[in-house]
Tab-separated table of C-alpha atoms in Angstrom:
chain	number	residue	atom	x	y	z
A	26	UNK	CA	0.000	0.000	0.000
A	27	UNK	CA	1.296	3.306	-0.957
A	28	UNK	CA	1.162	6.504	1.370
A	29	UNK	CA	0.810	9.950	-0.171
A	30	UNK	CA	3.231	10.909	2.472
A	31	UNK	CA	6.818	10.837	3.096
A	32	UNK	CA	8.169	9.730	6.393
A	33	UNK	CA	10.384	13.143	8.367
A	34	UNK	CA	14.007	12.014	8.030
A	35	UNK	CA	15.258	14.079	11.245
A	36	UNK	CA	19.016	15.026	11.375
A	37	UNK	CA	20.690	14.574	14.211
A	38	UNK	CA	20.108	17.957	15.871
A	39	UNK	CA	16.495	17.959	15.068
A	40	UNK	CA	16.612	14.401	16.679
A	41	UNK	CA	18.393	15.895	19.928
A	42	UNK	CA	16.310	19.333	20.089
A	43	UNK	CA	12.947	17.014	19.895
A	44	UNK	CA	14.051	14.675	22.472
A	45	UNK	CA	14.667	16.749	24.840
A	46	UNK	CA	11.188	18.577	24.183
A	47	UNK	CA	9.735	15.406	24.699
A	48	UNK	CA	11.018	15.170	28.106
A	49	UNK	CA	10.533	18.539	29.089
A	50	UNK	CA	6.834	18.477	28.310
A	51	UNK	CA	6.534	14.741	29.652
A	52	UNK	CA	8.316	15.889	32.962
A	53	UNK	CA	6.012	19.061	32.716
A	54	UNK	CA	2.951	17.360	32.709
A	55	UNK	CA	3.678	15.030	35.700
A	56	UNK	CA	4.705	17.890	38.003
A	57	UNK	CA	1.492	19.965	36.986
A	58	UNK	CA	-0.776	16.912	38.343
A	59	UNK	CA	-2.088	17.819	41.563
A	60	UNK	CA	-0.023	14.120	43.211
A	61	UNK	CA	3.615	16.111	42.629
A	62	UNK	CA	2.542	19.304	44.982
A	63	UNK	CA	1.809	18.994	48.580
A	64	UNK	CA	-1.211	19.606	49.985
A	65	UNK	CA	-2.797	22.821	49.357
A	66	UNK	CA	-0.404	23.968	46.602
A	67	UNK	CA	-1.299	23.973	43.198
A	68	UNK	CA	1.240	24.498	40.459
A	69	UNK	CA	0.719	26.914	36.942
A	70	UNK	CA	1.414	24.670	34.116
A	71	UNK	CA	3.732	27.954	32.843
A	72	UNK	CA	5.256	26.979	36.425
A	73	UNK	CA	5.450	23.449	35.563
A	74	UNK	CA	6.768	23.415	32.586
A	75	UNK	CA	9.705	26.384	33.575
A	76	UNK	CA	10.510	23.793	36.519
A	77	UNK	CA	10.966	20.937	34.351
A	78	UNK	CA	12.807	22.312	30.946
A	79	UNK	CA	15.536	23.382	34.362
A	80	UNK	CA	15.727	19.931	35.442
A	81	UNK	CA	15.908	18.659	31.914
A	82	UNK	CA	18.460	21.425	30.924
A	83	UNK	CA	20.365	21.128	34.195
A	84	UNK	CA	19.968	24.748	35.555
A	85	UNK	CA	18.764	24.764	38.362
A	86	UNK	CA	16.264	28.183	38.333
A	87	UNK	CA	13.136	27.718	40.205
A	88	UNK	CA	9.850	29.374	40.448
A	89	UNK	CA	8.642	27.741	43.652
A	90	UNK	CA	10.680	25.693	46.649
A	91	UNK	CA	11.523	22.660	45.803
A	92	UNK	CA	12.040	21.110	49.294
A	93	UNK	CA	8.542	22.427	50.688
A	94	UNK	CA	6.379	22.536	47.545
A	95	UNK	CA	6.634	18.998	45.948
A	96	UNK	CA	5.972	15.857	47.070
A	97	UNK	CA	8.101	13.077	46.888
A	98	UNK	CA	6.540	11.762	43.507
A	99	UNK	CA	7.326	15.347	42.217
A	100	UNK	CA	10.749	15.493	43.550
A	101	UNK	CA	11.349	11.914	41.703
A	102	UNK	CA	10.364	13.172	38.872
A	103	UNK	CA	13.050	15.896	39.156
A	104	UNK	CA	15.365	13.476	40.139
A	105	UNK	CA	14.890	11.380	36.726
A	106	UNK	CA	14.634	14.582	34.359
A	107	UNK	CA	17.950	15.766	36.336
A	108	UNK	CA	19.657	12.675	35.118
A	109	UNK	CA	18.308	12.067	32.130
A	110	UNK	CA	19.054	15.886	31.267
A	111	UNK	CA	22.963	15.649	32.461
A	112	UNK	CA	23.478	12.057	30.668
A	113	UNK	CA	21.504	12.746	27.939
A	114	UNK	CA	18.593	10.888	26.487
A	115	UNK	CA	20.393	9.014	23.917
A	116	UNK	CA	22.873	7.952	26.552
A	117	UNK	CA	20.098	6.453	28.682
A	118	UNK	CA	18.218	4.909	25.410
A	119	UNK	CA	21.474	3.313	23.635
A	120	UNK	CA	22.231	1.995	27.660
A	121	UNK	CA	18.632	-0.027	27.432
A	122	UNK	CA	19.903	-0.998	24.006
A	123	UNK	CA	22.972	-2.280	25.170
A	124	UNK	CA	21.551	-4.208	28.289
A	125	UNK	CA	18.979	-6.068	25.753
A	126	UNK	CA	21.582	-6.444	23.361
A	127	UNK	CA	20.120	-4.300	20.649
A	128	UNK	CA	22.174	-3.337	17.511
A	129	UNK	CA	22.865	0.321	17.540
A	130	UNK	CA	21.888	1.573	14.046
A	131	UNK	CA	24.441	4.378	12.170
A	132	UNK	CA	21.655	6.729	12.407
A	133	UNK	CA	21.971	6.373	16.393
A	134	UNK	CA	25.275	6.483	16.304
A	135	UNK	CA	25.109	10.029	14.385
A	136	UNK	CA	23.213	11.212	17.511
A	137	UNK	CA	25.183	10.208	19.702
A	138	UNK	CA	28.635	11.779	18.467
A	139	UNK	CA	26.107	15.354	18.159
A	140	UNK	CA	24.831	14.612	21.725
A	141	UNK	CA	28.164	13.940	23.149
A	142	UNK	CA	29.960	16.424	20.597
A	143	UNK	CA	32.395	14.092	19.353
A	144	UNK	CA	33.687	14.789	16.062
A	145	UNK	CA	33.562	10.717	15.256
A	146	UNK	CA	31.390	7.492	15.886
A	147	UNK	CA	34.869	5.766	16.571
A	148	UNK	CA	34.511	4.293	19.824
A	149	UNK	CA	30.878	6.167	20.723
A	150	UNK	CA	29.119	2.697	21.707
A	151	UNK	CA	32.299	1.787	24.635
A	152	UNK	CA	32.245	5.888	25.474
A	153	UNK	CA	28.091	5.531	26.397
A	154	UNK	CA	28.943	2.410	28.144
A	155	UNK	CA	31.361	4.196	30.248
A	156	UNK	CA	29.447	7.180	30.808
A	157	UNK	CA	26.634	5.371	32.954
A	158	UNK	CA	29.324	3.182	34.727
A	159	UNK	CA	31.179	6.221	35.888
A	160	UNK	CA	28.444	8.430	36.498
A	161	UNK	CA	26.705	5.385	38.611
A	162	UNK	CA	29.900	5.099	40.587
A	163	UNK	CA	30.500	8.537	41.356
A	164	UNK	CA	26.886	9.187	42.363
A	165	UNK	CA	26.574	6.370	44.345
A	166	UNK	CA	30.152	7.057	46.404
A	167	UNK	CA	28.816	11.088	46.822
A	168	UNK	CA	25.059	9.474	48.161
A	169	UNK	CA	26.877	7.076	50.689
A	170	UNK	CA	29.059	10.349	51.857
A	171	UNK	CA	26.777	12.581	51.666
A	172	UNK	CA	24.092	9.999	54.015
A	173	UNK	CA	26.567	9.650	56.316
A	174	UNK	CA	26.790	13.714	57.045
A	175	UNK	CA	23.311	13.738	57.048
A	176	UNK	CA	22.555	10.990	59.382
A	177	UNK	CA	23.753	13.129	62.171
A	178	UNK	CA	21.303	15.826	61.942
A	179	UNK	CA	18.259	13.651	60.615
A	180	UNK	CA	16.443	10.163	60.277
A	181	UNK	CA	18.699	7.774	58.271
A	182	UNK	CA	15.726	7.182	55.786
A	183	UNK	CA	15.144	11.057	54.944
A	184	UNK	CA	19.467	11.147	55.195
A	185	UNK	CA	19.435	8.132	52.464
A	186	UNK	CA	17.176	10.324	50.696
A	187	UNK	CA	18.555	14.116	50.473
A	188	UNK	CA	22.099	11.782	49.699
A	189	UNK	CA	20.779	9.966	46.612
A	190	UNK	CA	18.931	13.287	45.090
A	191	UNK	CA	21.805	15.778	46.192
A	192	UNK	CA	24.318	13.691	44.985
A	193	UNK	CA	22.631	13.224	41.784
A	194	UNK	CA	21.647	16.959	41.269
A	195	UNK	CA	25.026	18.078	41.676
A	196	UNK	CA	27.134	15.747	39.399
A	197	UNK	CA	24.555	16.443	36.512
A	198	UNK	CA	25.135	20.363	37.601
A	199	UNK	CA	21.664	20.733	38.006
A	200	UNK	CA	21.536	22.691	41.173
A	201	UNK	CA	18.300	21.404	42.967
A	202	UNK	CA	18.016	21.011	46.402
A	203	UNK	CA	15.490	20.359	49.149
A	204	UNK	CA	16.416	22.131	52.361
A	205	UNK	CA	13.717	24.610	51.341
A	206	UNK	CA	13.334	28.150	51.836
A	207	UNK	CA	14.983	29.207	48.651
A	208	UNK	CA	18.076	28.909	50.634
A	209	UNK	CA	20.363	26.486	48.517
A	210	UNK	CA	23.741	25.806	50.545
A	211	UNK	CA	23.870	28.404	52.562
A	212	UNK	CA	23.579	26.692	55.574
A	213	UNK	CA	26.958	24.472	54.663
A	214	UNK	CA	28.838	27.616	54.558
A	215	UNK	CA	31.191	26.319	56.549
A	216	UNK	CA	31.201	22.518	56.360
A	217	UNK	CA	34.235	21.603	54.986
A	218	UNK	CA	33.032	18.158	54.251
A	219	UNK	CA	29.665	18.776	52.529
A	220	UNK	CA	31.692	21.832	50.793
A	221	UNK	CA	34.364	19.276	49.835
A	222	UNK	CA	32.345	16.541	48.289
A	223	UNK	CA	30.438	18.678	46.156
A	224	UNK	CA	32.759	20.410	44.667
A	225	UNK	CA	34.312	16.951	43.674
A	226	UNK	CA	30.795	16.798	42.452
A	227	UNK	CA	30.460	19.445	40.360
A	228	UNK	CA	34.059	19.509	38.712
A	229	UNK	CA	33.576	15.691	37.983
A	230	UNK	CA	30.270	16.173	36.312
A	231	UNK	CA	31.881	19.708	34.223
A	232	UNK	CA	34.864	17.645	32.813
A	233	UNK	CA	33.212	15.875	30.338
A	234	UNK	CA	32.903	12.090	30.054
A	235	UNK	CA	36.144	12.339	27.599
A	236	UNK	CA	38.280	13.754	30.118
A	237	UNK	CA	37.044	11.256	32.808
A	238	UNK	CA	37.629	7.778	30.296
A	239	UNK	CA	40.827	9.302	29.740
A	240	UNK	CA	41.856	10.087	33.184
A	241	UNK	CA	40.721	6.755	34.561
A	242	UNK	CA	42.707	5.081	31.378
A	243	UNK	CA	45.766	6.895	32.485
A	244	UNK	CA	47.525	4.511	34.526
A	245	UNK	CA	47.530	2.246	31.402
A	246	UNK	CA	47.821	4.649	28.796
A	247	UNK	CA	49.932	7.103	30.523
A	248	UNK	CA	48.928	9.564	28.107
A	249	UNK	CA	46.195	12.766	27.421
A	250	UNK	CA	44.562	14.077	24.328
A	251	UNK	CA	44.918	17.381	23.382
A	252	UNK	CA	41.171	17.822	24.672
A	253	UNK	CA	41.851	16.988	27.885
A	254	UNK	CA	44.835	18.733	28.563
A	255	UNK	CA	42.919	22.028	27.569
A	256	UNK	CA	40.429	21.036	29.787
A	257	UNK	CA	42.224	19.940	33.017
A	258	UNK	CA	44.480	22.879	32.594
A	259	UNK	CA	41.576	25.805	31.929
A	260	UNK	CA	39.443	24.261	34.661
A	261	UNK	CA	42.295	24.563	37.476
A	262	UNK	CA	42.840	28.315	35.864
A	263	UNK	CA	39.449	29.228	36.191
A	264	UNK	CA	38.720	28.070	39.337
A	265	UNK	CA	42.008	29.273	41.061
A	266	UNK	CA	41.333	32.631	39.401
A	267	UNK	CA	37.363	33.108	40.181
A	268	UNK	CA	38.493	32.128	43.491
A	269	UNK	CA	40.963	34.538	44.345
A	270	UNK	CA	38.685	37.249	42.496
A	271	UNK	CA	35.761	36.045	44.612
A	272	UNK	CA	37.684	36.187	47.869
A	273	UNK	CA	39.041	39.953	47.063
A	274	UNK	CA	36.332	41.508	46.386
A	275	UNK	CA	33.844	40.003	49.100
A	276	UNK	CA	36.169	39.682	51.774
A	277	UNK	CA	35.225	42.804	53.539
A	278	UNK	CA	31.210	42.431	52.899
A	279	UNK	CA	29.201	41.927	55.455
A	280	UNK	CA	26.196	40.333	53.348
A	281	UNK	CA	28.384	37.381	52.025
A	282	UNK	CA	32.134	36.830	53.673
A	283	UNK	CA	32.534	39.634	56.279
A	284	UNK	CA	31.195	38.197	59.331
A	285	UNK	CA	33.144	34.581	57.972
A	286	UNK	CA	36.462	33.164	59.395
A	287	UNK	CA	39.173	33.327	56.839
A	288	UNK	CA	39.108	29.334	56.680
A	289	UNK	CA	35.887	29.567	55.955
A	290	UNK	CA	36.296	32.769	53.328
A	291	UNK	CA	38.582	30.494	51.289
A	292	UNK	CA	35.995	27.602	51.638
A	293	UNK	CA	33.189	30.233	50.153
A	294	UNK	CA	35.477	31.677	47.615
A	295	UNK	CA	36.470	28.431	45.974
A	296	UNK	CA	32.746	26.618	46.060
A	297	UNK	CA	31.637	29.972	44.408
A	298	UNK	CA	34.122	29.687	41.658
A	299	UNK	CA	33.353	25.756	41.192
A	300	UNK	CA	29.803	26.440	41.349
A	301	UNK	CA	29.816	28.996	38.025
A	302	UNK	CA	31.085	26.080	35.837
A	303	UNK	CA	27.279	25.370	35.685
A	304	UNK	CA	26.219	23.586	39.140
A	305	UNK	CA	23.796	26.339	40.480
A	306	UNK	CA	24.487	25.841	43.864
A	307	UNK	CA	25.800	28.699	46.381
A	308	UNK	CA	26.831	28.889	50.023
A	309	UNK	CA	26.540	32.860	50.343
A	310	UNK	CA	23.264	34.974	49.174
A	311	UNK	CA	24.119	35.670	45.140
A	312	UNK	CA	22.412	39.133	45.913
A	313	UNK	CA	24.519	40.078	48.510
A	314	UNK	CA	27.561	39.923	46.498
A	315	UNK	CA	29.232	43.107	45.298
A	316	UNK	CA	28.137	44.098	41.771
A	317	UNK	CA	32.069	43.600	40.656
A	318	UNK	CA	31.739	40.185	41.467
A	319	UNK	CA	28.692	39.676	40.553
A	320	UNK	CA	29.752	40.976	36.762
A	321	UNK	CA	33.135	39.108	36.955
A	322	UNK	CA	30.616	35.908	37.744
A	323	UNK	CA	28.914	36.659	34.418
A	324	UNK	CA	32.111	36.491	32.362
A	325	UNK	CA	32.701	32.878	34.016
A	326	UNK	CA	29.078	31.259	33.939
A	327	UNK	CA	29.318	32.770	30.091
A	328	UNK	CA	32.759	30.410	29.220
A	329	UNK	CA	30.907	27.590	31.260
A	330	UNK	CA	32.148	23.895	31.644
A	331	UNK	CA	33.755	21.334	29.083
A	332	UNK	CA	32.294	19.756	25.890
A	333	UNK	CA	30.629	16.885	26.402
A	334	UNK	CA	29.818	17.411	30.129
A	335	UNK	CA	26.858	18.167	32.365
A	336	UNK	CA	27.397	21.767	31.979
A	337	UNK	CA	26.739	24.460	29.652
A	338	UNK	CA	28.075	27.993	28.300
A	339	UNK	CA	30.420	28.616	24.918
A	340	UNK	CA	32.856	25.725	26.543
A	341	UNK	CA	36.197	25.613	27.817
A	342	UNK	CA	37.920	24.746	25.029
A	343	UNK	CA	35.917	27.083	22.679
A	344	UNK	CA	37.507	30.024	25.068
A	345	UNK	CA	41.132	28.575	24.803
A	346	UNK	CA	40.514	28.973	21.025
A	347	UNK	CA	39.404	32.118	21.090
A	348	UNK	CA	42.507	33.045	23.496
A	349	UNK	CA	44.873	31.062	20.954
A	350	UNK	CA	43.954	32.549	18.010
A	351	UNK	CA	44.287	36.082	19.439
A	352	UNK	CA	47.846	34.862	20.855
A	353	UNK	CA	48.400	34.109	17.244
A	354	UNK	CA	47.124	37.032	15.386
A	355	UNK	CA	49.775	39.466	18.112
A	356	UNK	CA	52.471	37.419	17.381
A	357	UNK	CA	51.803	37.512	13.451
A	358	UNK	CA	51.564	33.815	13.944
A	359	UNK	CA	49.360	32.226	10.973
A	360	UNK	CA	48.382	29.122	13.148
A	361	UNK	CA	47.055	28.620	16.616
A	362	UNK	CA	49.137	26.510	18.678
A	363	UNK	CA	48.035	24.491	21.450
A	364	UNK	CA	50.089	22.119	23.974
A	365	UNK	CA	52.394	22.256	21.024
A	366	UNK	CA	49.165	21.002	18.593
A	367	UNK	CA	48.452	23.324	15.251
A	368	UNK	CA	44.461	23.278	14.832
A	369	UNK	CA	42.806	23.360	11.793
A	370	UNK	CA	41.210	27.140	11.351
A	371	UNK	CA	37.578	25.098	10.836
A	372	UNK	CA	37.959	24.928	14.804
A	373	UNK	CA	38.662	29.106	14.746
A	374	UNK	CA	35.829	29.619	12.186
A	375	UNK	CA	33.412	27.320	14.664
A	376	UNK	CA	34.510	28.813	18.771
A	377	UNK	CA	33.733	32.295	16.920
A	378	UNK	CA	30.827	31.203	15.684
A	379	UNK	CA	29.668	29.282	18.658
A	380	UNK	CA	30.936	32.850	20.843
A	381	UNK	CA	29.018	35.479	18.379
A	382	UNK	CA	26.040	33.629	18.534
A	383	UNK	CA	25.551	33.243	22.352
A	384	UNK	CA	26.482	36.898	22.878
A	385	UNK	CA	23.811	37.858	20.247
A	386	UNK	CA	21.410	35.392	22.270
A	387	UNK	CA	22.312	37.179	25.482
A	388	UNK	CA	21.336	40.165	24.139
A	389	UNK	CA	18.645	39.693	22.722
A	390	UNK	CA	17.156	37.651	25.575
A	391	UNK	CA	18.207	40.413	28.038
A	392	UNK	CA	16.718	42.891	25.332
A	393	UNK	CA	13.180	41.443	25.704
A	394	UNK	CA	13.685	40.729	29.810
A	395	UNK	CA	14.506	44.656	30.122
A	396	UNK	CA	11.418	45.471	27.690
A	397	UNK	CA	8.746	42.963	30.340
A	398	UNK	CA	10.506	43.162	33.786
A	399	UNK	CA	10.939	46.151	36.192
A	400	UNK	CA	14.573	45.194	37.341
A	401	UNK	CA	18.090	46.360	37.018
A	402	UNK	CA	20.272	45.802	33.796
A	403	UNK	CA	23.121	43.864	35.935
A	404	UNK	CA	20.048	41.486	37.564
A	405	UNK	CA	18.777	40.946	33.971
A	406	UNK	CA	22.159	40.096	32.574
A	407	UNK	CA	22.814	37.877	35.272
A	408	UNK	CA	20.006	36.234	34.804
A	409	UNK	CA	20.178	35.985	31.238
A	410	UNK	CA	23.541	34.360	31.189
A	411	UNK	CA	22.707	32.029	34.015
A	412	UNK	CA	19.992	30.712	31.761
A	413	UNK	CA	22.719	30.329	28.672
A	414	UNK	CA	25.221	28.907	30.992
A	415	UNK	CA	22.404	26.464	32.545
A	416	UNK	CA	24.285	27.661	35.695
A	417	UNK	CA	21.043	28.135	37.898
A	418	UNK	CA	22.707	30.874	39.879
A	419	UNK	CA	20.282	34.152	40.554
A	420	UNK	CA	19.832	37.485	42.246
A	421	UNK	CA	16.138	36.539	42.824
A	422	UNK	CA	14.724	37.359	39.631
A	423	UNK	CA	13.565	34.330	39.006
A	424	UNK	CA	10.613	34.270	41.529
A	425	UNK	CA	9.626	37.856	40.273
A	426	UNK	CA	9.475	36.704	36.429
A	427	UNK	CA	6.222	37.604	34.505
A	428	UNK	CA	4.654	34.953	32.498
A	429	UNK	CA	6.066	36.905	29.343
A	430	UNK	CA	9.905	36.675	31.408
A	431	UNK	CA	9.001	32.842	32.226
A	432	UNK	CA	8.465	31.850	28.412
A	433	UNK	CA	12.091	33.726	27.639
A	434	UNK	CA	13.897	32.068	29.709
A	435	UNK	CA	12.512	28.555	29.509
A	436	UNK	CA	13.856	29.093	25.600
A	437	UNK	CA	17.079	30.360	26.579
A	438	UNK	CA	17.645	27.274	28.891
A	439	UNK	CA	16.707	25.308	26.334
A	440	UNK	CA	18.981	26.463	23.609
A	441	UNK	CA	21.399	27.110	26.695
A	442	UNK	CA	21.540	23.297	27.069
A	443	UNK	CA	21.479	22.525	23.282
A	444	UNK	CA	23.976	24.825	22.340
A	445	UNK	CA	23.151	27.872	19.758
A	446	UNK	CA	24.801	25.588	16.809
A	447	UNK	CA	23.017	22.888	17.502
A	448	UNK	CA	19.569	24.592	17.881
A	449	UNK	CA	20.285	26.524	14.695
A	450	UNK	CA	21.518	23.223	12.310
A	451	UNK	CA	18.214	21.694	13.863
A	452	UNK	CA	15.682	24.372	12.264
A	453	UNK	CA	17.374	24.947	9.083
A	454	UNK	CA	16.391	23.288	6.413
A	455	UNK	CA	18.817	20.267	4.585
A	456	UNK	CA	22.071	22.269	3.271
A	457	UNK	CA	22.896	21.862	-0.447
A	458	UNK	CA	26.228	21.632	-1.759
A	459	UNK	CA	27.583	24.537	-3.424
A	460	UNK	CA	28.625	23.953	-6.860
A	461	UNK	CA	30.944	27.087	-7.359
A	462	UNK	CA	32.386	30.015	-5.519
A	463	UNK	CA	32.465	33.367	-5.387
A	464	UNK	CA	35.546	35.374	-5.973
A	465	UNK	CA	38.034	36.291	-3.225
A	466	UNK	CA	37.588	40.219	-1.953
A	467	UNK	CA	39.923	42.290	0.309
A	468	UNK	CA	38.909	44.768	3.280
A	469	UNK	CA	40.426	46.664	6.056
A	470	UNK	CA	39.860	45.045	9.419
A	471	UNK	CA	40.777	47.223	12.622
């Protein structure tokens, strides 16, 4: 029998950008039935869905409290979008696959290497298998730690609990929590141990899965690619150096470090700086902080985590690029040199491509915020770039959005987590070859 119809061949974007829709509005639906909210509560579905495309895009910006407003079958459902959101749903799907020994078609495969931004399928099928191995260890070592802390100060069951969902929340760099009262961390200030583990948390889950295979190969290997030595060594920079920033310019404030020991400053400091690769999660009230660092916080959530990883932003190595190529261009170099490596300039042409497009997002989105909300320009930015970043971090904006601010940023997270590339190869339409090309011109650049 013949159809008058012809099936949608998806690419592979168009494949990711759907699936994670799917989720978003699946997730949405289950936390706008009365079971997910407690008693009494009742939920907006604009409210429902804004809380689940952050769990499925790993933010961590919320519109109500997470710890006092859902019930336990809501916070699950976090819990599942969370992981499915940091892993990726092609992860989890080729996993099941795998485990009923299904053959993973080309086509998958495709999806994968976009998902996972690899630039092959060499290898993709043992990379997703050691994905959910390492993310299953690492979450299940942080519960167990974090159950034991816990214990002390509450029943074993609810410790077991806030363990399994914090632990999972924070490697994904999702940056949910449940100690309610729109208060995130900031009643671990100063526990080294809680402040410890989940920074391990965080940093683990903003490597990349790349970096982690290949650190955890080492021993037999004894060797790094080029990737991962850009993004061990940028990740150490950027911490170290939003660190020290951090601790200079809030040491003397009274709303954030000032009434801290200098211990605990340095604690503070450092788990802010960890926290902007993309986890969401703060010890000290974001509003309270100076407006230098909350700008200088801007520029950091805005470079964001590694490629590949549960974090978000222009990338880590996309800003090494960007840092090499202007290295290159002063010293009249024609190539940019990495760790001794020459890249091709189709990696230039892409990190500016991938940077110009995500500052013309930011402004735009903080364009249309400024136009519908009655706040200041640095709130709006910050904001704005915590959505891109799928950082989570805010200055209480958030809970003030309009509906009109809700629907903007819900869009931004999502491209935010998809990455403005991806998003934009997804809604194009199928690229033809071009047959000939056009003379080369000259122009006068600075």
């Amino acid at each position: 029998m013949n159809f008058p119809w012809k099936p949608i061949r998806l690419n592979p974007q168009q494949t990711l950008a759907l699936g994670f829709a799917v989720i978003i509005f699946l997730g949405s639906f289950l936390l706008w039935l009365p079971i997910s909210s407690v008693e009494g509560r009742t939920l907006s579905y604009i409210d429902a869905l804004f809380t689940a495309t952050s769990a499925t895009c790993v933010t961590g910006l919320i519109v109500v409290d997470t710890g006092t407003h859902f019930t336990y079958f809501g916070q699950i459902v976090l819990l599942f979008m969370m992981q499915l959101g940091g892993l990726g749903f092609m992860t989890m799907t080729t996993w099941f696959a795998i485990v009923v020994r299904k053959r993973i078609s080309l086509r998958e495969k495709l999806v994968l290497k976009e998902s996972l931004n690899q630039t092959n399928i060499e290898g993709i099928v043992r990379l997703i298998k050691n994905v959910i191995i390492y993310s299953l260890i690492v979450e299940s070592i942080a519960a167990v730690c974090f159950t034991i802390r816990w214990s002390f100060e509450m029943p074993f069951g609810k410790a077991v609990y806030f363990g399994v969902f914090h632990a999972v929340s924070l490697f994904n760099n999702a940056g949910f929590e449940l100690f309610g009262g729109f208060r995130n961390m900031t009643l671990y200030v100063d526990d080294i141990f809680i402040n410890v583990v989940s920074m391990v948390l965080v940093i683990l889950g903003g490597l990349g899965f790349i970096v982690l295979s290949e650190l955890i190969d080492y021993s037999k290997t004894r060797r790094l690619s080029l990737h991962s030595k850009i993004v061990l060594s940028l990740t150490a920079f950027l911490t170290v150096l939003g660190a020290v920033v951090i601790f200079i310019f809030e040491y003397t404030n009274m709303h954030t470090f000032g009434a801290l020991s200098l211990p605990d400053k340095i604690l503070a400091a450092f788990f802010q700086s960890v926290s902007l690769r993309s986890s969401g999660t703060n010890t000290v009230d974001i509003a309270g902080l100076r407006q230098a660092t909350q700008f200088f916080m801007i520029v950091l959530m805005f470079i964001g985590a590694a490629p590949g990883s549960t974090g978000g932003g222009i990338k880590i190595t996309t800003f090494a690029i960007l840092i090499g190529a202007v290295l290159a261009m002063l010293r009249r170099k024609e190539d940019v040199v990495l760790f001794r490596f020459r890249l091709g300039q189709e990696y230039t042409h892409r990190a500016i491509t991938v940077t110009l497009m995500s500052l013309l997002l930011i402004f735009i989105v903080t364009m249309l915020l400024l136009a519908t909300q009655e706040h200041s320009f640095l709130m709006i930015l910050f904001e704005a770039a915590s959505a891109f970043g799928t950082v989570g971090l805010s200055m209480g904006l958030t809970l003030q959005l309009t509906i009109t601010g809700k629907i903007v940023i819900i869009l931004m997270m999502f491209i935010g987590r998809l990455g403005p590339v991806t998003m934009a190869y997804a809604l194009q339409p199928k690229n033809k070859k071009e047959l000939f090309h056009y003379p080369e011109g000259k122009m006068i650049i600075g």
